[in-house]
Coordinates of C-alpha atoms and ligand atoms in Angstrom, one line a residue:
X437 CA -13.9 3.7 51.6
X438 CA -10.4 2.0 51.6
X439 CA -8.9 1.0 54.7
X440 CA -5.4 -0.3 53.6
X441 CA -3.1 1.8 51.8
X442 CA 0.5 1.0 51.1
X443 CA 3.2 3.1 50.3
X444 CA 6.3 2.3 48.0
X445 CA 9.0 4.5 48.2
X446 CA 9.8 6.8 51.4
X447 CA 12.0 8.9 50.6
X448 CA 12.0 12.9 51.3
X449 CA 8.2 12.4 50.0
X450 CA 6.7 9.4 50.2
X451 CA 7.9 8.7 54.1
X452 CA 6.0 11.8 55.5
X453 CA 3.1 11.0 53.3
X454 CA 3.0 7.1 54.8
X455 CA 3.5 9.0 58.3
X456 CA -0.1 11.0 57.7
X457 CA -1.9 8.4 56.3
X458 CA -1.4 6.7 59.6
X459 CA -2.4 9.9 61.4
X460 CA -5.4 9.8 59.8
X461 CA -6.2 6.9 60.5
X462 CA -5.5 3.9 57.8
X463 CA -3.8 1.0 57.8
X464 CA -0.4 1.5 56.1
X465 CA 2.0 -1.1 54.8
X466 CA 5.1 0.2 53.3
X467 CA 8.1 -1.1 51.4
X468 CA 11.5 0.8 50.6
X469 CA 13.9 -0.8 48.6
X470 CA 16.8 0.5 51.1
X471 CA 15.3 -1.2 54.4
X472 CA 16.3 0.7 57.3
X473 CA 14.0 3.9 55.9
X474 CA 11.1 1.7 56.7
X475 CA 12.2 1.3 60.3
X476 CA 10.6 4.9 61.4
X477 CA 7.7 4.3 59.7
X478 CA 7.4 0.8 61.5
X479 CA 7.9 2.7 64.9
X480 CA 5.0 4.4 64.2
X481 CA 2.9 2.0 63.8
X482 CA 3.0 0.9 59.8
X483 CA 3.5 -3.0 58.8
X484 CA 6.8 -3.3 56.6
X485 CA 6.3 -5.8 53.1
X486 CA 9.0 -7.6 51.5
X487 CA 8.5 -6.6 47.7
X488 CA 6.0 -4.2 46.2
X489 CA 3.9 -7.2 45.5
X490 CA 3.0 -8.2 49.7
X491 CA 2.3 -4.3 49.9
X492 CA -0.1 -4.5 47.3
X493 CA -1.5 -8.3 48.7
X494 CA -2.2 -6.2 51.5
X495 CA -4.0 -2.7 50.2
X496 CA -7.0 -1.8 48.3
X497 CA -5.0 1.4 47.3
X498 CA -1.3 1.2 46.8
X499 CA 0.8 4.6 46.4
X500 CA 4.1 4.5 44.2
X501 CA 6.2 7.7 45.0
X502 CA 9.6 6.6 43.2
X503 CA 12.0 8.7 41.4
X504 CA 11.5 8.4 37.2
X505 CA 9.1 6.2 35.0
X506 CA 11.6 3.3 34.7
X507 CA 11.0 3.4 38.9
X508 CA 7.4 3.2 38.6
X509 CA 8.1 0.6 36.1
X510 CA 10.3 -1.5 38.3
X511 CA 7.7 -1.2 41.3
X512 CA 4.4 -1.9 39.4
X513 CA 5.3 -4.6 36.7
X514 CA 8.9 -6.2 37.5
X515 CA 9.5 -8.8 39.2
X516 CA 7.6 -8.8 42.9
X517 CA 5.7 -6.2 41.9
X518 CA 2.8 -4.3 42.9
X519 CA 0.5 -5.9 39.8
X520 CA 1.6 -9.5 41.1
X521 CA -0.3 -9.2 44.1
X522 CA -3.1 -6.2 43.3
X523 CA -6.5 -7.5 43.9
X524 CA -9.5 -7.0 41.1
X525 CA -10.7 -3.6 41.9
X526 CA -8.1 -2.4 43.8
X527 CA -6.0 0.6 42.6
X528 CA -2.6 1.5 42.2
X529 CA -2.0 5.5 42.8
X530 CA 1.1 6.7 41.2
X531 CA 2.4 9.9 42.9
X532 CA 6.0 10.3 42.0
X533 CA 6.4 12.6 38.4
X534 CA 6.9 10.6 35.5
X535 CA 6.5 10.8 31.9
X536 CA 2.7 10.6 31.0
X537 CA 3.0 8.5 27.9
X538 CA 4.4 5.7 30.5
X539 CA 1.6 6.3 32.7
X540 CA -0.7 5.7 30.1
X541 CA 1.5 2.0 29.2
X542 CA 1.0 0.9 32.8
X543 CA -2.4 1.9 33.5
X544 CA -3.1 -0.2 30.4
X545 CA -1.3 -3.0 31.8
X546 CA -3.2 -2.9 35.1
X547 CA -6.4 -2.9 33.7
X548 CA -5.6 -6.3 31.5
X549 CA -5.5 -7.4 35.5
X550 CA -8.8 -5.3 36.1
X551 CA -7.2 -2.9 38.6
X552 CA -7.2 0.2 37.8
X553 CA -4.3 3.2 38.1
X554 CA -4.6 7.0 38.9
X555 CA -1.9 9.6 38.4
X556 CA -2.0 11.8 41.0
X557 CA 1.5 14.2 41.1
X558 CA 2.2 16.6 43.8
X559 CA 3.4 19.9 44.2
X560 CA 4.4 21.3 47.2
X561 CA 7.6 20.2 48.3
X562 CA 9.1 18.4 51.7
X563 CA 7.0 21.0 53.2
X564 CA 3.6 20.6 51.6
X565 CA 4.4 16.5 52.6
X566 CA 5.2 16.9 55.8
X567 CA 2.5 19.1 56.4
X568 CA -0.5 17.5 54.6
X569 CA -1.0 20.3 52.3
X570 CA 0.6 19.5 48.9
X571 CA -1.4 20.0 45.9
X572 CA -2.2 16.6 44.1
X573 CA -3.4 17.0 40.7
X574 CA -4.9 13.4 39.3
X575 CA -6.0 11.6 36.1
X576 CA -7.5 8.5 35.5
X577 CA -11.0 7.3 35.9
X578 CA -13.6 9.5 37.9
X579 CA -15.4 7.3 40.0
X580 CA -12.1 5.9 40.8
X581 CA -10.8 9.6 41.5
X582 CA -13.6 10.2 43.9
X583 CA -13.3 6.6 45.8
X584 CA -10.3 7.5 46.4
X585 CA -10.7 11.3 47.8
X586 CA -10.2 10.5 51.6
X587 CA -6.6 9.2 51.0
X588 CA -5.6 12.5 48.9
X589 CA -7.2 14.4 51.0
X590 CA -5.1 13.0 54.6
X591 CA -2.2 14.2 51.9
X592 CA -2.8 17.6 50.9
X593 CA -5.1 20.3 50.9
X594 CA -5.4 21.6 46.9
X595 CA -6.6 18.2 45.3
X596 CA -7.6 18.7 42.0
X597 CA -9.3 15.8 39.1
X598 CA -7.3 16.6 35.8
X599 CA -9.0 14.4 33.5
X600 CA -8.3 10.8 31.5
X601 CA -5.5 9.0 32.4
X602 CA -2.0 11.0 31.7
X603 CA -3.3 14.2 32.7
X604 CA -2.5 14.2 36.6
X605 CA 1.2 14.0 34.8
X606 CA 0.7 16.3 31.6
X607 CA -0.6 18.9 34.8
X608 CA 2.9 18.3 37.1
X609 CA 4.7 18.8 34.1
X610 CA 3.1 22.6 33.4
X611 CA 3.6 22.9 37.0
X612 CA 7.4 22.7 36.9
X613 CA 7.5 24.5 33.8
X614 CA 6.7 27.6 36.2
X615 CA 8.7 26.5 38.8
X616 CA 12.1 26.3 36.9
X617 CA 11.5 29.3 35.6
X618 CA 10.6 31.5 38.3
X619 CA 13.4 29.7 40.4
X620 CA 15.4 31.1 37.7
X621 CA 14.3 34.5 37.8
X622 CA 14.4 34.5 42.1
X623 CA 18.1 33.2 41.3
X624 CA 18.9 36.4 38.4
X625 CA 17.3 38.8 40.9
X626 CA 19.3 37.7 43.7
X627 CA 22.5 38.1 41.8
X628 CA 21.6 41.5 40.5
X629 CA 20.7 42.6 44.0
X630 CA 23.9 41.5 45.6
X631 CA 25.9 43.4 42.6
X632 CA 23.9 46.1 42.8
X633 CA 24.4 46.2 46.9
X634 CA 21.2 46.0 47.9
X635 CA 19.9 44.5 51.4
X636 CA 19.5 40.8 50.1
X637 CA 17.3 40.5 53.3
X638 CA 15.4 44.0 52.8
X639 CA 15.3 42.8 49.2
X640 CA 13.4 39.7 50.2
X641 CA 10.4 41.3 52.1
X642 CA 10.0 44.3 49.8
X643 CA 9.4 42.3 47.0
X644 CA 7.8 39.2 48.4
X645 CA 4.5 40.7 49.3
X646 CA 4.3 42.3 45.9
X647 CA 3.4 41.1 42.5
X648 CA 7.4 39.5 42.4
X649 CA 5.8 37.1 45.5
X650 CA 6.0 33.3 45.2
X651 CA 6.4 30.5 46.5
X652 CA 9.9 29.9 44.9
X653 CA 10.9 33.6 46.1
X654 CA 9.6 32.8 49.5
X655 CA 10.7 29.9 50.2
X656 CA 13.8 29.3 48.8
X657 CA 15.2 33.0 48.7
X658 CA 15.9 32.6 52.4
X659 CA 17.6 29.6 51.8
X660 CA 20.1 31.3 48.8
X661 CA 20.9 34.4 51.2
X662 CA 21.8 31.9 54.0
X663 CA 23.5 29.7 51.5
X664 CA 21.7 26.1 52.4
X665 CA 21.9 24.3 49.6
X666 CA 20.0 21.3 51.2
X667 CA 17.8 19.4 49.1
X668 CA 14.2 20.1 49.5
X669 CA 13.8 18.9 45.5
X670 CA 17.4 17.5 44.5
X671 CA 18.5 19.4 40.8
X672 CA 18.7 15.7 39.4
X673 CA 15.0 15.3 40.2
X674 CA 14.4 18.9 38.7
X675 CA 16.2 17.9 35.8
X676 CA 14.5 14.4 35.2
X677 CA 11.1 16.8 35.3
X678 CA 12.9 19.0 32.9
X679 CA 13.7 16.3 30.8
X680 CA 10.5 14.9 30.4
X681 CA 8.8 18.4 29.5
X682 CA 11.1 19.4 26.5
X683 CA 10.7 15.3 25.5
X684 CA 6.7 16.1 25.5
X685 CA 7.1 19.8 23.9
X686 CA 9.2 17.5 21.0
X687 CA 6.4 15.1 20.5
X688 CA 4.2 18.4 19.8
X689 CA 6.6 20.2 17.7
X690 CA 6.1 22.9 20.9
X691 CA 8.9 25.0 21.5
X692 CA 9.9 26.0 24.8
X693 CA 12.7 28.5 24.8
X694 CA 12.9 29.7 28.7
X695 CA 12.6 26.2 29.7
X696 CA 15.3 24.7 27.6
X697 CA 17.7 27.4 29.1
X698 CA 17.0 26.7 32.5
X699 CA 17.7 22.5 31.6
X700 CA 21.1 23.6 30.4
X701 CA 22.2 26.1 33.4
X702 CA 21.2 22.7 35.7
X703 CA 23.0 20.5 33.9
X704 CA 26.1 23.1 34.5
X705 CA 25.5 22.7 38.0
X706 CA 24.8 18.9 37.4
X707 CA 28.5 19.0 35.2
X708 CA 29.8 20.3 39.0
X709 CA 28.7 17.4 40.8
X710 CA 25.7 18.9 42.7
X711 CA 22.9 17.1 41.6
X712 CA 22.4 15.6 45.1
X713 CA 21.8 19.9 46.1
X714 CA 18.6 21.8 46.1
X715 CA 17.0 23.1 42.9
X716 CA 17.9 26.9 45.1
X717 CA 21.7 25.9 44.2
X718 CA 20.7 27.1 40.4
X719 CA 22.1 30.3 41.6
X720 CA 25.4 29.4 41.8
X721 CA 25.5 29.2 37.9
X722 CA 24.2 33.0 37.9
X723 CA 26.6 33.6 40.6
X724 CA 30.1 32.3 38.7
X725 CA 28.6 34.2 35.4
X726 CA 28.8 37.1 37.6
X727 CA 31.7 37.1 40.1
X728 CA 29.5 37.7 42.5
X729 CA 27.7 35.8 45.5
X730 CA 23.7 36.2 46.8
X731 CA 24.8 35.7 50.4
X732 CA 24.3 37.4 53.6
X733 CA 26.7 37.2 56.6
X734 CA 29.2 36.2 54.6
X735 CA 32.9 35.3 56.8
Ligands
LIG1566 P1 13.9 10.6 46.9 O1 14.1 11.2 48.3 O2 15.1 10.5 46.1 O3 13.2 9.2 47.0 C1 13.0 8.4 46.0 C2 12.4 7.1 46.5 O4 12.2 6.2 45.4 C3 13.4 6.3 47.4 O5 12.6 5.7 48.4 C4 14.0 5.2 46.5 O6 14.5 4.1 47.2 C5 12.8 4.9 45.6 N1 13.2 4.3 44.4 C6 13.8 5.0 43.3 N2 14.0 4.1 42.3 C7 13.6 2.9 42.7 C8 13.5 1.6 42.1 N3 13.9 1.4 40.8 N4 12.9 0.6 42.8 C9 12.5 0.8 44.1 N5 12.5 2.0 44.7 C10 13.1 3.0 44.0 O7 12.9 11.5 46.0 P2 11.6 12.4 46.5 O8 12.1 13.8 46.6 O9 10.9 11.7 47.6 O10 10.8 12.3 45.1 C11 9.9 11.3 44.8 C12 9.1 11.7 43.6 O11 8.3 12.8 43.9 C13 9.9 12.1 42.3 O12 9.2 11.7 41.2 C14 9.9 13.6 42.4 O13 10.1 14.2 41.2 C15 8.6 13.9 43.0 N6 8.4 15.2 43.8 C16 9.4 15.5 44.7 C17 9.2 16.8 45.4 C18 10.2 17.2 46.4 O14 10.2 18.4 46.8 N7 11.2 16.4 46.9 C19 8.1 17.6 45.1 C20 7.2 17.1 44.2 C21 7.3 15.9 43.6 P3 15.9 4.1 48.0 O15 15.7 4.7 49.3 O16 16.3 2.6 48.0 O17 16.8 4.9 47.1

């Protein structure tokens, strides 16, 4: 069982992910291309690397959990990175969501080295990282999957082997298919509610133990009421994952007609300047269509 593990990239994911692989015990060397987010990961007790490359000189498993695939990209095969100093054997772990065509490019590249790569997206949220229980669904070689079990396993609770290389990714992406459009629906509902003069908090807990619950609704419909637009999952992240579903629906002549809406009433929001908000702030599209706001305790 690996004893090293390195992390690359700690931001709202990857720093509480690096914070319980040390819990549970490995030996964690990180790098973040902004600096000072490495400091409170040093604090408690993780070794910081110069480059991607002296993290992966140092781990048998290395864990990218960048934004987009040109990130992964960058951290894996540019200059100082991760394949410059992976050993033979040793595995690069690619948790960030990224296109799975790309994943497929790199993996192919490791393996010329004779490492070896597993996709292994999460679901879950700041939450699910924070807490250790994120659900991580993984492709890539089997016996490489199951070597590497313990380290998903300090991450989240719901770990789940996809497949060939690819499908950890091709998985993610139905995932956020049914998050953007529940989101969507939680948002219309919200809107309808406040026009309609509901309770929004009343609202909340009738239909949240019903067959409306989930974990959009329950999560993030607090959130709208209060009007905390906090990232959580920024709408530029949302729409990178949104992006990257309708290019893979193309490829397969698959259309996706829900989903294709939702893209475009982000990239209203995203025309506003608030890509840096939570994917939650989708109702304030819904709420300009309908001159009216979702909020409680409004001043
Ligand atoms: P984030 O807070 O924006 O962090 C992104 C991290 O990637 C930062 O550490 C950033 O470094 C680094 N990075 C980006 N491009 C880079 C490059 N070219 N070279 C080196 N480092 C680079 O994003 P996040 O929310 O943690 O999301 C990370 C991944 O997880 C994304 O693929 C996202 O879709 C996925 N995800 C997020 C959530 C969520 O709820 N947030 C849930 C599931 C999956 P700097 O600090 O220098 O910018």
């Amino acid at each position: 069982m690996a004893q090293t593990v390195g992390v690359i990239g700690l931001g709202i994911m990857g720093s509480p992910m690096a914070k319980n692989l040390l819990k549970a015990g490995f030996q964690v060397t990180v790098f973040n291309r902004s600096r000072p987010k490495m400091e409170a990961l040093v604090k408690e007790g993780a070794r910081a690397a110069g480059s991607p490359k002296e993290v992966a000189q140092g781990s048998e498993v290395i864990i990218t959990m960048v934004t987009d695939s040109p990130d992964v990209e960058q951290v894996v095969l540019g200059p100082g990175g991760a394949i410059e100093g992976v050993a033979r054997d040793g595995v690069v772990i690619d948790m960030s969501s990224i296109s799975p065509r790309v994943t497929r490019e790199i993996a192919a590249r490791l393996a010329e080295r004779g490492a070896h790569m597993l996709d292994a997206p999460v679901s879950g949220g700041q939450g699910g990282a924070i807490n250790a229980t994120l659900s991580i669904m993984v492709g890539g070689d089997k016996a490489i999957y199951e070597r590497c079990l313990p380290v998903f396993q300090a991450l989240g609770k719901t770990v789940t082997y996809m497949g060939g290389q690819g499908m950890g990714q091709v998985t993610k992406l139905i995932n956020q298919i049914l998050v953007a459009n529940t989101l969507n629906g939680v948002a219309e509902a919200l809107v309808f509610a406040a026009k309609a003069g509901a309770d929004l908090e009343a609202t909340l807990q009738a239909v949240g133990g019903g067959a409306a619950g989930s974990w959009q609704l329950a999560n993030l419909g607090p959130r709208i009421i209060k009007g905390d637009f906090a990232p959580g999952f920024m709408v530029r992240l949302q729409q990178k994952d949104l992006r990257l579903i309708l290019e893979a629906a193309r490829e397969m002549a698959l259309p996706l007609p829900a989903t294709g809406l939702v893209h475009q009433l982000y990239a209203a929001l995203e025309a506003e300047g608030r890509g840096g908000e939570g994917t939650q702030a989708l109702v304030r599209v819904h709420e300009k269509l309908a001159g009216v706001e979702a909020r409680v305790n409004k001043r």
